[in-house]
XYZ file of C-alpha atoms in Angstrom:
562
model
C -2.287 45.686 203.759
C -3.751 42.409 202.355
C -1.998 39.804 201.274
C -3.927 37.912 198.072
C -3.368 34.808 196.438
C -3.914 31.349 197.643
C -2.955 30.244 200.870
C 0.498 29.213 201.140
C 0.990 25.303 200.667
C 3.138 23.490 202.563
C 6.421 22.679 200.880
C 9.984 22.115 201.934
C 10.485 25.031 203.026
C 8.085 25.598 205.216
C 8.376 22.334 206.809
C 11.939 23.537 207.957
C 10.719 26.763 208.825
C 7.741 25.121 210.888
C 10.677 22.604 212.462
C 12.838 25.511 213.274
C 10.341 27.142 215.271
C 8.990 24.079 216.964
C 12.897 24.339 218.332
C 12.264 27.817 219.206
C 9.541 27.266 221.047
C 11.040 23.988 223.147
C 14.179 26.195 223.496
C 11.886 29.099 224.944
C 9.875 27.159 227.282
C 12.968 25.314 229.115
C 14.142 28.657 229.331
C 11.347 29.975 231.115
C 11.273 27.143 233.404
C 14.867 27.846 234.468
C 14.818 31.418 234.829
C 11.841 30.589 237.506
C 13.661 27.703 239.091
C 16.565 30.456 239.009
C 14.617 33.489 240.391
C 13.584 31.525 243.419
C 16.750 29.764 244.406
C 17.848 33.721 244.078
C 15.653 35.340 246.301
C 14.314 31.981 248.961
C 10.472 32.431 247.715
C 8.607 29.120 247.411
C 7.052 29.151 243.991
C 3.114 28.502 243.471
C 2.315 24.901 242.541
C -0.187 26.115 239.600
C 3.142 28.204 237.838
C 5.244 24.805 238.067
C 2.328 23.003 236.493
C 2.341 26.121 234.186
C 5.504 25.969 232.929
C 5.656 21.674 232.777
C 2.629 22.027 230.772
C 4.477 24.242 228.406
C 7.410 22.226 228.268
C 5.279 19.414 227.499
C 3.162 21.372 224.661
C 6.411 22.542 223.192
C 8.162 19.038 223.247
C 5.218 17.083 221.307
C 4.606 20.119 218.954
C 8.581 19.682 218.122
C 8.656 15.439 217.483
C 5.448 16.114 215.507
C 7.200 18.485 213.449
C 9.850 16.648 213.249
C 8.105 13.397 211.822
C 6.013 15.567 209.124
C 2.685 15.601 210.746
C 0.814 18.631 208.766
C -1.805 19.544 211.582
C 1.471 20.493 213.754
C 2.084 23.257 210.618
C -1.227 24.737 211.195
C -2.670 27.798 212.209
C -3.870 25.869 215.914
C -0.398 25.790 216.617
C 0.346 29.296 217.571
C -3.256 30.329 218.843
C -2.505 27.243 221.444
C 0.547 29.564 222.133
C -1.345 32.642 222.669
C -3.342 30.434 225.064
C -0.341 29.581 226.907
C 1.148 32.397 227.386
C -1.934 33.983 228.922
C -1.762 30.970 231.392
C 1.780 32.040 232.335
C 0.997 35.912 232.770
C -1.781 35.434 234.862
C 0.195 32.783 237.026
C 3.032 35.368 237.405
C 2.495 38.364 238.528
C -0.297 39.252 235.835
C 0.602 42.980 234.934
C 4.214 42.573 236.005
C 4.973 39.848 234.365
C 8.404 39.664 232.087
C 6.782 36.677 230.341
C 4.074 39.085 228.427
C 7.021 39.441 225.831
C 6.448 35.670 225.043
C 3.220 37.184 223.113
C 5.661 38.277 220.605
C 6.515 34.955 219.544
C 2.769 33.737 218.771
C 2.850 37.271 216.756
C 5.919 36.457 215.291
C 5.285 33.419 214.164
C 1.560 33.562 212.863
C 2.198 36.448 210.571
C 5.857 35.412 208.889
C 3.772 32.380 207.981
C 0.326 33.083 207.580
C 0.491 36.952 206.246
C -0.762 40.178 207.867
C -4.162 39.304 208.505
C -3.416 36.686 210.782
C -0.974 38.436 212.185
C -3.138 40.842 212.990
C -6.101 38.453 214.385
C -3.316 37.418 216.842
C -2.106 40.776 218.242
C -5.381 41.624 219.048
C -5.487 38.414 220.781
C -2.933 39.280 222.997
C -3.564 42.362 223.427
C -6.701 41.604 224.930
C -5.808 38.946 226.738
C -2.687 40.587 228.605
C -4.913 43.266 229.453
C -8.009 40.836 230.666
C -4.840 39.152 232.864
C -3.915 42.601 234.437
C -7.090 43.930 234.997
C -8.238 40.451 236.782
C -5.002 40.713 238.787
C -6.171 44.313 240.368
C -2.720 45.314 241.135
C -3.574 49.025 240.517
C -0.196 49.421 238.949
C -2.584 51.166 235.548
C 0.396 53.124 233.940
C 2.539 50.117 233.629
C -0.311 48.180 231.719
C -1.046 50.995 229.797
C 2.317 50.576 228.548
C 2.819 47.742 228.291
C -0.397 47.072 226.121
C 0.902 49.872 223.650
C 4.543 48.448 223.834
C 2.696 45.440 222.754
C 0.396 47.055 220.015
C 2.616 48.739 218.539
C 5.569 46.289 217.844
C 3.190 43.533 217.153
C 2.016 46.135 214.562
C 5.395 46.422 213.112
C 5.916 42.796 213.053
C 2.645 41.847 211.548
C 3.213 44.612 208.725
C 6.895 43.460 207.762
C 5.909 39.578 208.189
C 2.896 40.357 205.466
C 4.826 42.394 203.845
C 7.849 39.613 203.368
C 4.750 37.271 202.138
C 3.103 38.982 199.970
C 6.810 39.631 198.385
C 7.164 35.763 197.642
C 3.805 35.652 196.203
C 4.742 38.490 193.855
C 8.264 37.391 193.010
C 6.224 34.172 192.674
C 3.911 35.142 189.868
C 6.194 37.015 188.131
C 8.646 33.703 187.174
C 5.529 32.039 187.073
C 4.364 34.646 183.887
C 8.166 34.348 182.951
C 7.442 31.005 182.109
C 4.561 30.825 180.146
C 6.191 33.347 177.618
C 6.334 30.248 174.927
C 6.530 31.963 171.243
C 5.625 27.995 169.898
C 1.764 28.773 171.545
C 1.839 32.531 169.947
C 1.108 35.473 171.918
C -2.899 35.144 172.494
C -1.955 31.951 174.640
C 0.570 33.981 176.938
C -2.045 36.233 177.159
C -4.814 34.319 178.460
C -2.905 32.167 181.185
C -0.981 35.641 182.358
C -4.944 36.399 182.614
C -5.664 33.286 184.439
C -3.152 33.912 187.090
C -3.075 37.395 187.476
C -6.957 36.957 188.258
C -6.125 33.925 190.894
C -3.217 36.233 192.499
C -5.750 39.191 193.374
C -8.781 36.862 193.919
C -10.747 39.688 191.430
C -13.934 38.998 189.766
C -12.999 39.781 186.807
C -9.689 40.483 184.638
C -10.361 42.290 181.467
C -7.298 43.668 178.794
C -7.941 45.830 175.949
C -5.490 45.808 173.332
C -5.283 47.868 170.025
C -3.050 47.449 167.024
C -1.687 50.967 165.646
C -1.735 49.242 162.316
C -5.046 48.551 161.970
C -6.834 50.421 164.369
C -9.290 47.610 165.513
C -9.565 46.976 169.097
C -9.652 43.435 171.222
C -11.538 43.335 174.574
C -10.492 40.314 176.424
C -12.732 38.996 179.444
C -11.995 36.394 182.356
C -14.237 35.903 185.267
C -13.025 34.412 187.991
C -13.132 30.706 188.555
C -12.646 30.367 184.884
C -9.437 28.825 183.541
C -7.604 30.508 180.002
C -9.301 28.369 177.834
C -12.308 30.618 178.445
C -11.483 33.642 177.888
C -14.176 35.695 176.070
C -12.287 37.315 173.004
C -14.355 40.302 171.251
C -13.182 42.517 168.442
C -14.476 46.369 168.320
C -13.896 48.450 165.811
C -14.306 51.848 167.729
C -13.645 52.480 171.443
C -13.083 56.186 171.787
C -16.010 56.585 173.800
C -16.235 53.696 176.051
C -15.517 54.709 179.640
C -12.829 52.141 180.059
C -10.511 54.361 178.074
C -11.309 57.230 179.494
C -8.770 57.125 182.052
C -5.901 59.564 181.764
C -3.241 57.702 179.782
C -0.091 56.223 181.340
C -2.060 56.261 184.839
C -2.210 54.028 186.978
C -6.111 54.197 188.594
C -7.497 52.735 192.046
C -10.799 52.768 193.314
C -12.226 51.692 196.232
C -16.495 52.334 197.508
C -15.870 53.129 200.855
C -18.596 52.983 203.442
C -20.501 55.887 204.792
C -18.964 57.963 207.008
C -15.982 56.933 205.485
C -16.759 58.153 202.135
C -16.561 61.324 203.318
C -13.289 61.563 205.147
C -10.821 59.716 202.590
C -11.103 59.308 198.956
C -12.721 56.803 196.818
C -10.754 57.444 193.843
C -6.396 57.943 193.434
C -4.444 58.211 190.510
C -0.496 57.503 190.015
C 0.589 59.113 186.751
C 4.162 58.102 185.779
C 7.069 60.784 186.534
C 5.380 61.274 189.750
C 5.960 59.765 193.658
C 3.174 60.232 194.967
C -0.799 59.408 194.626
C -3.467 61.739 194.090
C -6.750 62.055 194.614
C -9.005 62.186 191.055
C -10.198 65.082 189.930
C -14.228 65.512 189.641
C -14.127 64.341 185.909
C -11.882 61.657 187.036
C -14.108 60.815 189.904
C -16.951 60.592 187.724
C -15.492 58.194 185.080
C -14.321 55.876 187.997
C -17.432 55.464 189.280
C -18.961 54.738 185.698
C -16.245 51.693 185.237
C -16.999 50.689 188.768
C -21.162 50.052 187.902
C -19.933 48.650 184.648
C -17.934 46.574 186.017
C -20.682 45.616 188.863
C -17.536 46.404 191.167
C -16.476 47.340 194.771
C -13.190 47.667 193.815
C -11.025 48.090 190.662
C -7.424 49.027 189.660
C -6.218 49.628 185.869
C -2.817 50.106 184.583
C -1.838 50.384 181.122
C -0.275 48.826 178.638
C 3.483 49.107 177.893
C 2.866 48.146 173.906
C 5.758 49.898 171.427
C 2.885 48.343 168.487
C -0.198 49.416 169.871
C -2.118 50.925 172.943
C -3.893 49.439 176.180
C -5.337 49.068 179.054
C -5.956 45.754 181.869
C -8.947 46.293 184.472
C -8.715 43.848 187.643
C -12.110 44.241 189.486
C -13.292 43.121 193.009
C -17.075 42.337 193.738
C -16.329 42.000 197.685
C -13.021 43.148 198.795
C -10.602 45.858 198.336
C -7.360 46.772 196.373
C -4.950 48.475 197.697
C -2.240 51.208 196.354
C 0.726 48.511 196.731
C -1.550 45.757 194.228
C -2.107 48.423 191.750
C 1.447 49.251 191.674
C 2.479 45.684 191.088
C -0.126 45.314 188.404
C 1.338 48.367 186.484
C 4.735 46.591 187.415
C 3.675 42.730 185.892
C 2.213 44.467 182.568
C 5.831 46.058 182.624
C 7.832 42.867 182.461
C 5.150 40.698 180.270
C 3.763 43.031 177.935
C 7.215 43.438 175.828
C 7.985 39.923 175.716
C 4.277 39.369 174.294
C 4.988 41.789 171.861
C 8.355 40.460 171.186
C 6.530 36.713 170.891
C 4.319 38.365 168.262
C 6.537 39.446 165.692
C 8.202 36.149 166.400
C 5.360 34.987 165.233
C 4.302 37.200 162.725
C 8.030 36.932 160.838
C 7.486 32.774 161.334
C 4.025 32.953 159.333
C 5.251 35.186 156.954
C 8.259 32.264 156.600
C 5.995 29.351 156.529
C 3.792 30.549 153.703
C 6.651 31.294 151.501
C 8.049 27.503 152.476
C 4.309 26.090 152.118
C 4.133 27.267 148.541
C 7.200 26.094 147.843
C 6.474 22.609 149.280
C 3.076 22.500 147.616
C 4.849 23.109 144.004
C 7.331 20.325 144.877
C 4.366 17.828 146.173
C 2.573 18.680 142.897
C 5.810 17.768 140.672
C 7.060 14.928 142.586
C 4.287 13.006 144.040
C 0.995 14.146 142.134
C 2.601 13.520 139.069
C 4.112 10.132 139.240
C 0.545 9.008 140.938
C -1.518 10.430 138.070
C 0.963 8.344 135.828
C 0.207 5.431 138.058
C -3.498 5.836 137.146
C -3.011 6.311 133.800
C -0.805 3.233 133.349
C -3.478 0.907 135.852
C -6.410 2.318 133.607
C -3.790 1.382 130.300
C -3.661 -2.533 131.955
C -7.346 -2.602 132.440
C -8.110 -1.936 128.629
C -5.409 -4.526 127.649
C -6.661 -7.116 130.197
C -9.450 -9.576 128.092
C -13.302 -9.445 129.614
C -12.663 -12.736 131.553
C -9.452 -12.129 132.861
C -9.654 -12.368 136.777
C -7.044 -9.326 137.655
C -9.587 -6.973 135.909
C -11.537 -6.770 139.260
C -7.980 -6.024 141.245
C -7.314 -3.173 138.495
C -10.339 -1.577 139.190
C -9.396 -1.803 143.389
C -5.754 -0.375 142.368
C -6.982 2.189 140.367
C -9.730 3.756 142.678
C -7.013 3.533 145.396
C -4.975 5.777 143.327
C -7.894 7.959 142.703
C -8.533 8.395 146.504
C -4.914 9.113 146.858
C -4.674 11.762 144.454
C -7.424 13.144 145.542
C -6.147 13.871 149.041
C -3.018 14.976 147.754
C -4.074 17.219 145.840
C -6.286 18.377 148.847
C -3.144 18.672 151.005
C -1.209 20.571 148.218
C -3.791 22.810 148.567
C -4.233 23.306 152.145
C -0.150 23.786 152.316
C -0.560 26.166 149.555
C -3.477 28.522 151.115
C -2.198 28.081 155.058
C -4.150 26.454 158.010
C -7.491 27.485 158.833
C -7.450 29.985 162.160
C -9.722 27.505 163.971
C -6.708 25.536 163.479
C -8.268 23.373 166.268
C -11.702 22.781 164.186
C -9.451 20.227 161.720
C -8.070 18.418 163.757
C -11.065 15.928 164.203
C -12.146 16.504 159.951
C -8.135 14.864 159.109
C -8.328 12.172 161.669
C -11.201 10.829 160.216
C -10.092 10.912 157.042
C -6.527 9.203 157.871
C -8.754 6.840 159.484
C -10.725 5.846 156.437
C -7.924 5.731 154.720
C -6.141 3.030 156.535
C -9.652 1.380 156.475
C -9.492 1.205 152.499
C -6.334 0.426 152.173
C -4.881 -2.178 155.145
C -8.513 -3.151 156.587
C -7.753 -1.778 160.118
C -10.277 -0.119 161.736
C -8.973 3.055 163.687
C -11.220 4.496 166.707
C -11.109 8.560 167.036
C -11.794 9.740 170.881
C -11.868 13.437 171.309
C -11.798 13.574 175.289
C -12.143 17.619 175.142
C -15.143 19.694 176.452
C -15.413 22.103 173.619
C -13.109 23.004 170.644
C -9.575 22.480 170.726
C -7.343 25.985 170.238
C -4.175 25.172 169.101
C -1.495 27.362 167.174
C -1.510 26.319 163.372
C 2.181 24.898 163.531
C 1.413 23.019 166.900
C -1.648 21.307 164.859
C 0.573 20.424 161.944
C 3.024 18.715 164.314
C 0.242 16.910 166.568
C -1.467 15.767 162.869
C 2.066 14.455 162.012
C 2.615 12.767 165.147
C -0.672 11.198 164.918
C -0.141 10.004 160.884
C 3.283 8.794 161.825
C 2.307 6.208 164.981
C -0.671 4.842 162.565
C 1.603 4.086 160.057
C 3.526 2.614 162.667
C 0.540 0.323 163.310
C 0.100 -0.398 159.949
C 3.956 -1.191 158.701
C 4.876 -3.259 161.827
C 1.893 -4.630 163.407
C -0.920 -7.382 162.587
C -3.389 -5.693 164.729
C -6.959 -4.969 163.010
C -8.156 -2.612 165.163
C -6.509 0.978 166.621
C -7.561 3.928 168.258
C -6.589 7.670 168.436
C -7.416 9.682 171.782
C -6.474 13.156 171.794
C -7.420 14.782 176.088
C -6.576 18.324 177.103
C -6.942 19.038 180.715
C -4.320 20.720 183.478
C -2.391 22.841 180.515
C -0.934 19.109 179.159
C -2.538 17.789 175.270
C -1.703 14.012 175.707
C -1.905 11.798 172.711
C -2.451 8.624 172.808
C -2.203 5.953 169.678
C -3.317 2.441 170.781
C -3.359 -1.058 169.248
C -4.850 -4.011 170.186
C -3.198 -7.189 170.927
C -1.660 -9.495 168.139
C 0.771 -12.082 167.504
C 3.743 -10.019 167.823
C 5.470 -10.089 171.612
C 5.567 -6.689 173.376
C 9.075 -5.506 172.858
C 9.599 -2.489 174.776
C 11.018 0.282 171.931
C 11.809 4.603 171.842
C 10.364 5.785 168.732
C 12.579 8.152 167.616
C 11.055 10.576 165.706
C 7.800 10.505 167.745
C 9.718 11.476 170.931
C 12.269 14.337 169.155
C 8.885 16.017 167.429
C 7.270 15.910 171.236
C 10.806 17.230 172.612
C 10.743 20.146 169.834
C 7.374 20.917 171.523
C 8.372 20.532 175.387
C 6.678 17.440 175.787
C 7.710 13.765 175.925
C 6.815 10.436 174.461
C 6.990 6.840 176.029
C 5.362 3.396 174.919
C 3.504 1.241 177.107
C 1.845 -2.274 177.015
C -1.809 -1.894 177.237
C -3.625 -4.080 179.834
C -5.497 -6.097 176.489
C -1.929 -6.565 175.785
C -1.311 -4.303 173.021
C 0.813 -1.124 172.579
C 0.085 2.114 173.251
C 2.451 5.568 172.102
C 1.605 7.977 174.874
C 2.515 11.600 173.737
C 2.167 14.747 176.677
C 2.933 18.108 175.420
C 2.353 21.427 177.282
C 0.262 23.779 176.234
């Protein structure tokens, strides 16, 4: 059993868990110290000087282990900690009696300890520690008592076993129960379904530490499939999204359907004596080993793949059909991860689905409402601009050649022009629906909002894209962030003096922050909430505040999670 996943940080939690024991341990060790002091008031035998020193040494370890706990010093949370134990304990076996020595159950603590917290591997590291070093103590002690450390070693073996399997197993449950709220919570229907997808990607392929993490998808409807790709160390922003139009003879859907595959290249000889390949087909209990045409296509996916390892599960899709592929380069899967793989597609696949039509019904919606809103911008704002021009160009034939407004006419009237013009170009963007590369305009409009406000107030407005590549964002979520951003320029422009702006839009740690600066004019800083600004962010999960700059103007910080 391996446990996968990062190592455990320490929280709360632990730091009560890591407290608690560092009272165990105190509690143990003043224990042992009277049951000694106890055992030879009992039976008149002077005890050794080295098993006093022993057991004050202990008491001492175990006392400044416990106040360094207990003031939050990290290194005392460590693994040191109970390997220092191990070391201890072998002190006080061979000290007392070496083979017949009560205190060799103390070795269960160190075991105890290391693998509730650390996980089965370490766990394991540390009953072979023991192990070897209560039988190193007995065998240096030459008692000739061999049956009684025989059995004691396997008493020792095989509980420590048991401990270190139920300790990984209870961690390797949190991490599980872990990821699944954490893939709970990215189910978001306002970042549409290909978002949920990639970042259940992202930390599905963390959890297993895998090479790779690859999904294929199909859509009944139209038949096409998707082949999604993550390699590790990448984060959901790059996964590699590739649309095939036939699949039927690829070998990663060759599997037997609604299977659940594992595959593991075992060494020589043991190669030969278990097998490489097992298969869990639902309505069953029980693995199985692959059949040879089974076998076969495993190994295909596995060079394919460039894989040690790989487990697949499919897809639990009522709309379509699937399969996700989590591949090792250097370790190995076991039957309990691809269980729990087949288990997360379970819970998340249905709720993507469900996010989907969600989305699907909401763009179906929106068009209807954007063609309705583009009529109503044509009747009510067009219109009355067009008869703005017409009446400026009207004044400019009336006014005489010399007349000194003629020049300001002119200005008016190509200010209306411009102004038509990108209304009608917004009617018609409303009309026909957001580009897919919704992200690709967001840069395009800025610039032109910015030349804008150049033209007509004479403020110059700086755009600062902080983002490594283009910027993926669902087309509603770009409507609102364009909105946000016109809305805190006008802002600038309606209650400000300042001649100068700027725009910076950063994406980094899952969070698009917005920021819409000003510099320093006349005007005090009065601190203020815009409204609207901060309900559009809340709509979104984010959050808007405004700050004074350190050139002493204002800037509208806007964080929304994406």
């Amino acid at each position: 059993m391996q446990v996968r996943g990062p190592a455990p940080s320490i929280d709360a939690s632990l730091a009560a868990d890591a407290l608690m024991v560092g009272r165990m341990r105190l509690v143990l060790s003043i224990s042992a110290l009277l049951a000694i002091t106890v055992d030879a008031a009992d039976s008149h035998n002077q005890v050794p000087a080295t098993v006093w020193l022993a057991f004050l040494g202990y008491i001492l370890h175990s006392l400044l282990i416990h106040v360094c706990t207990a003031v939050g010093r990290p290194y005392f949370q460590g693994r040191t900690i109970h390997w220092s134990d191990v070391l201890w304990f072998t002190l006080i076996v061979a000290v007392t009696d070496g083979t017949h020595s009560l205190f060799f159950l103390f070795y269960f603590f160190a075991i105890l300890t290391s693998s509730f917290r650390w996980g089965f591997e370490e766990g394991a590291r540390v009953t072979i520690a023991s192990v070897a070093s209560f039988t190193a103590c007995g065998l240096a002690t030459c008692t000739g008592d061999t049956s009684q450390l025989l059995m004691r070693t396997a008493f020792l073996l095989a509980l420590g076993h048991m401990i270190v399997y139920w300790g990984g197993s209870k961690l390797a449950l949190q991490r599980r129960l872990a990821l699944l709220g954490d893939v709970s919570q990215l189910s978001n229907p306002r970042f549409g379904a290909g978002r949920t997808i990639a970042r259940t990607m992202e930390r599905t392929l963390a959890f297993f530490r895998a090479s790779h993490c690859i999904l294929l998808t199909r859509d009944l409807a139209t038949g096409t499939w998707l082949l999604r790709t993550l390699r590790e160390d990448d984060t959901c922003e790059q996964v590699s999204i590739e649309t095939i139009g036939r699949l039927a003879e690829s070998p990663l859907m060759a599997l037997t359907p609604d299977s659940v595959v594992l595959s593991n290249r075992l060494p020589w000889p043991l190669n030969h004596l278990r097998a490489q390949h097992r298969v869990f087909e639902a309505g069953t209990t029980a693995w199985r080993s692959a059949d040879e045409a089974g076998a076969q296509h495993c190994t295909t996916i596995a060079a394919l793949l460039e894989a040690r390892a790989f487990i697949s599960a499919p897809l639990p899709m009522r709309l379509g059909e699937g399969r996700v592929f989590i591949s090792s380069r250097d370790g190995r899967l076991g039957k309990s991860d691809a269980l729990f793989l087949a288990h997360l597609m379970e819970q998340i696949f249905p709720v993507i689905e469900t996010i989907e039509v969600l989305d699907r019904m909401a763009s179906e919606a929106a068009s209807t409402e954007r063609l309705k809103i583009a009529l109503d911008l044509h009747d009510t704002a067009i219109q009355p601009y067009i008869g703005l021009r017409m009446g400026l160009c009207a004044l400019r034939k009336r006014a005489a050649a010399d007349n000194p407004l003629r020049e300001d006419l002119d200005k008016l009237a190509d200010v209306a022009d411009g102004v038509i013009a990108d209304l009608r170009r917004y009617a018609g963007e409303v009309r026909h629906g957001a580009n897919d590369d919704s992200g690709g305009l967001v840069r395009p409009h800025l610039e032109r909002q910015a030349a804008r406000i150049k033209g007509l107030y004479g403020i110059d407005i700086d755009i600062v894209m902080a983002i490594d590549g283009p910027l993926h964002l669902d087309d509603r979520v770009t409507a609102e962030l364009l909105q946000m951003v016109s809305e805190g320029l006008n802002n600038i422009c309606k209650h400000t003096h300042a001649r100068h702006g700027s725009v910076r839009i950063d994406c980094k740690n899952g969070q698009l922050a917005l920021c819409i600066e000003n510099d320093a004019c006349q005007e005090s800083f009065t601190a203020f909430h815009p409204r609207s600004l901060t309900e559009r962010a809340a709509a979104l999960g984010g959050q808007a505040h405004v700050d004074r700059c350190a050139n002493g103007g204002t800037a509208v910080r806007i964080e929304i999670p994406i």
